[in-house]
Every structure is written in C-alpha cells, then in structure tokens.
Amino acid sequence: MIRPAPLLCLALLFGAVVAPVSAQPVEELHLACYGSGEKQVSSFSNDYYWDRRDGRYRSRDGIENTTRNFETAVSIDIADGQGRIRLAKTVIPPLNNGGEGDGWWRLDAISVTPDEIRASYKLNGLNHPKVRIDRRSGAITMSGLNIDFTGRCDAMDRDARRF
C-alpha cells in the first residue's frame, strides 16, 4: 500500500488546492535605448550690469541655474529578477554614489509584466529616478530630480554582430 505524504493529506483535509510546481522560464532582456532629455545645470557666472544710481557698470557674480538639452543612449540589462542600467556621463550628476562602476547602476523595485517594465535606481541620497518602458511601443521615460529623459528602446542580442 502506498501512503500519501503527510503534507498532501493535510492539504486535502483542509481543502487546499495543490498544484504541481513548474519552473517558469526566466526572461532575460538586453535593451539599447536612444533618446533625448533635459537636465538642470548650475554654473558660476560673472558679468556686468548698469547701476543707474551711480551711473556706471558694476561687476556681479553668482550661480546661474539653467536647463540643458541632451541626446544620449542608455543600456538596460535584466536577468533573474536583477537589473542594471548604464548611463552616459551627460546624465550622471556631479554628486553621485558611483553606482556599480563603469557607468552601471543597479535597478531597484523591478517589475516586468507583458506590457511594461518599471524600475528605479539610486544616483545619490536624494535622487532616485524612475524608469518606465512600454514593451509594446518601446517607449522609455526616465524622470528624477533634475532629469527627464524620453526615448525608444530596442532589444539587443549580446552575441550577434551588426557586421
């Protein structure tokens, strides 16, 4: 006589549904995303202004905050529930945590569904940009403190060569 396993008996006794465990294939993604964006930059300025009271030019120093447009590419790798993003130097602020080295930053809170990919990454203590990729259109948006980026992603085959 074959005896069923004790846990199976308990599951059947309490009405639990027991489904066989199957290994889901882990999706591996390598994306190249091209686009443009805006970031805030600060620069020191030194200029002259006309002082009407004294009737002469005076020197003026200060920090000037402006926005700068940029075009760049980012790379995204996702495998086994882990992910990373490679940022161009134009996107990385002067105050940053260094990432994982060589321009790569670890993706946190990764959510991969059939329709979209969502994640965030930590540039520094205050700046945690959010990434959203529409898997149907390939559109990517990245927004955080002092940075906005939009573009289009294409899947890459790491082993394939273009020529």
Short mmCIF file of C-alpha atoms in Angstrom, two decimals:
data_model
loop_
_atom_site.label_atom_id
_atom_site.label_comp_id
_atom_site.label_asym_id
_atom_site.label_seq_id
_atom_site.Cartn_x
_atom_site.Cartn_y
_atom_site.Cartn_z
CA MET A 1 0.00 0.00 0.00
CA ILE A 2 1.30 3.44 -0.97
CA ARG A 3 0.90 6.08 1.70
CA PRO A 4 0.44 9.70 0.62
CA ALA A 5 2.81 12.31 2.01
CA PRO A 6 1.63 13.87 5.33
CA LEU A 7 1.56 17.43 3.93
CA LEU A 8 -0.54 16.30 0.98
CA CYS A 9 -3.02 14.69 3.40
CA LEU A 10 -3.27 17.90 5.42
CA ALA A 11 -3.75 19.96 2.26
CA LEU A 12 -6.52 17.68 1.05
CA LEU A 13 -8.11 17.60 4.51
CA PHE A 14 -8.36 21.42 4.69
CA GLY A 15 -9.39 21.88 1.09
CA ALA A 16 -6.19 23.47 -0.18
CA VAL A 17 -5.52 23.24 -3.87
CA VAL A 18 -2.21 21.60 -4.58
CA ALA A 19 -0.71 22.48 -7.94
CA PRO A 20 2.45 21.00 -9.30
CA VAL A 21 5.42 23.34 -9.16
CA SER A 22 6.70 24.17 -12.61
CA ALA A 23 9.79 26.16 -13.44
CA GLN A 24 8.91 29.36 -15.28
CA PRO A 25 11.47 30.40 -17.87
CA VAL A 26 13.37 33.42 -16.63
CA GLU A 27 13.19 36.27 -19.10
CA GLU A 28 16.49 37.91 -19.95
CA LEU A 29 16.42 41.35 -21.56
CA HIS A 30 19.20 43.47 -23.04
CA LEU A 31 17.94 46.84 -24.28
CA ALA A 32 19.58 49.79 -26.02
CA CYS A 33 17.56 52.97 -25.58
CA TYR A 34 18.17 56.14 -27.58
CA GLY A 35 16.57 59.47 -26.82
CA SER A 36 16.84 62.99 -25.52
CA GLY A 37 16.09 64.87 -22.37
CA GLU A 38 16.62 67.86 -20.17
CA LYS A 39 18.65 68.29 -17.04
CA GLN A 40 19.24 71.18 -14.72
CA VAL A 41 22.76 72.50 -14.56
CA SER A 42 24.31 75.13 -12.33
CA SER A 43 27.15 77.32 -13.42
CA PHE A 44 29.07 80.22 -11.99
CA SER A 45 28.54 83.46 -13.87
CA ASN A 46 30.44 86.70 -13.75
CA ASP A 47 29.07 89.65 -15.69
CA TYR A 48 28.46 93.39 -15.56
CA TYR A 49 25.28 95.39 -15.12
CA TRP A 50 24.45 99.09 -15.39
CA ASP A 51 23.95 100.74 -11.99
CA ARG A 52 21.57 103.68 -12.63
CA ARG A 53 22.19 105.16 -9.22
CA ASP A 54 25.96 105.53 -9.71
CA GLY A 55 25.82 105.84 -13.48
CA ARG A 56 28.43 103.16 -14.14
CA TYR A 57 28.89 99.44 -14.76
CA ARG A 58 29.33 97.12 -11.78
CA SER A 59 30.55 93.54 -11.55
CA ARG A 60 28.14 90.82 -10.49
CA ASP A 61 28.93 87.18 -9.52
CA GLY A 62 26.54 84.33 -8.86
CA ILE A 63 25.29 80.85 -9.52
CA GLU A 64 23.01 80.50 -12.53
CA ASN A 65 20.60 77.57 -12.84
CA THR A 66 19.57 76.63 -16.36
CA THR A 67 18.26 73.59 -18.20
CA ARG A 68 20.33 71.88 -20.84
CA ASN A 69 19.04 69.58 -23.58
CA PHE A 70 20.98 66.43 -24.34
CA GLU A 71 20.80 63.38 -26.59
CA THR A 72 22.16 60.11 -25.32
CA ALA A 73 21.80 56.36 -25.13
CA VAL A 74 21.27 54.14 -22.09
CA SER A 75 21.60 50.37 -21.83
CA ILE A 76 19.42 48.16 -19.64
CA ASP A 77 20.09 44.55 -18.66
CA ILE A 78 17.52 42.45 -16.78
CA ALA A 79 18.01 38.79 -15.82
CA ASP A 80 16.90 36.59 -12.90
CA GLY A 81 14.92 39.39 -11.27
CA GLN A 82 18.02 41.61 -11.13
CA GLY A 83 18.73 44.55 -13.35
CA ARG A 84 21.14 47.33 -14.13
CA ILE A 85 21.23 50.46 -16.25
CA ARG A 86 24.22 52.04 -17.93
CA LEU A 87 24.09 55.80 -18.04
CA ALA A 88 26.04 58.16 -20.24
CA LYS A 89 28.25 60.69 -18.47
CA THR A 90 25.93 63.52 -19.57
CA VAL A 91 23.15 62.06 -17.39
CA ILE A 92 25.19 61.43 -14.21
CA PRO A 93 25.17 64.35 -11.75
CA PRO A 94 28.42 65.51 -10.15
CA LEU A 95 27.24 64.27 -6.74
CA ASN A 96 26.56 60.55 -7.16
CA ASN A 97 27.15 57.31 -5.30
CA GLY A 98 29.38 55.83 -8.00
CA GLY A 99 26.97 53.07 -8.99
CA GLU A 100 28.45 49.63 -9.62
CA GLY A 101 31.35 51.02 -11.60
CA ASP A 102 31.94 51.62 -15.30
CA GLY A 103 28.74 53.65 -15.62
CA TRP A 104 26.38 50.88 -14.43
CA TRP A 105 23.74 51.44 -11.72
CA ARG A 106 21.68 48.72 -10.01
CA LEU A 107 17.96 48.76 -10.76
CA ASP A 108 15.67 48.51 -7.72
CA ALA A 109 11.99 47.58 -7.44
CA ILE A 110 11.96 45.91 -10.86
CA SER A 111 8.53 44.99 -12.20
CA VAL A 112 8.40 43.15 -15.52
CA THR A 113 4.95 42.49 -16.98
CA PRO A 114 3.90 41.63 -20.55
CA ASP A 115 3.03 45.31 -21.14
CA GLU A 116 5.69 47.28 -19.28
CA ILE A 117 8.89 47.35 -17.27
CA ARG A 118 9.18 49.59 -14.21
CA ALA A 119 12.20 50.17 -12.01
CA SER A 120 14.18 52.84 -10.21
CA TYR A 121 17.84 53.41 -9.46
CA LYS A 122 19.73 55.43 -6.88
CA LEU A 123 22.10 58.12 -8.13
CA ASN A 124 22.62 59.66 -4.69
CA GLY A 125 20.79 60.11 -1.39
CA LEU A 126 18.15 62.43 -2.86
CA ASN A 127 17.91 61.37 -6.48
CA HIS A 128 16.13 58.06 -7.29
CA PRO A 129 14.99 58.34 -10.93
CA LYS A 130 12.11 56.14 -12.04
CA VAL A 131 12.24 54.19 -15.31
CA ARG A 132 9.20 53.05 -17.30
CA ILE A 133 9.41 51.13 -20.58
CA ASP A 134 6.32 50.35 -22.65
CA ARG A 135 7.02 46.89 -24.05
CA ARG A 136 4.59 47.30 -26.95
CA SER A 137 5.91 50.58 -28.35
CA GLY A 138 9.44 50.52 -26.91
CA ALA A 139 8.99 54.00 -25.42
CA ILE A 140 11.10 54.75 -22.35
CA THR A 141 10.64 57.54 -19.85
CA MET A 142 13.09 58.28 -17.08
CA SER A 143 12.39 61.01 -14.57
CA GLY A 144 14.03 62.07 -11.36
CA LEU A 145 15.39 65.06 -9.54
CA ASN A 146 16.80 67.44 -12.17
CA ILE A 147 16.49 65.00 -15.09
CA ASP A 148 13.87 63.97 -17.65
CA PHE A 149 14.59 61.55 -20.50
CA THR A 150 12.38 60.06 -23.20
CA GLY A 151 13.35 57.74 -25.98
CA ARG A 152 12.87 54.41 -27.72
CA CYS A 153 14.33 51.02 -26.78
CA ASP A 154 15.37 48.14 -29.00
CA ALA A 155 16.22 44.62 -27.92
CA MET A 156 19.87 43.64 -28.34
CA ASP A 157 21.35 40.23 -28.84
CA ARG A 158 24.67 40.30 -26.96
CA ASP A 159 26.12 37.53 -29.13
CA ALA A 160 25.06 38.95 -32.51
CA ARG A 161 27.23 41.31 -34.51
CA ARG A 162 25.97 44.02 -36.80
CA PHE A 163 28.77 43.45 -39.32
#
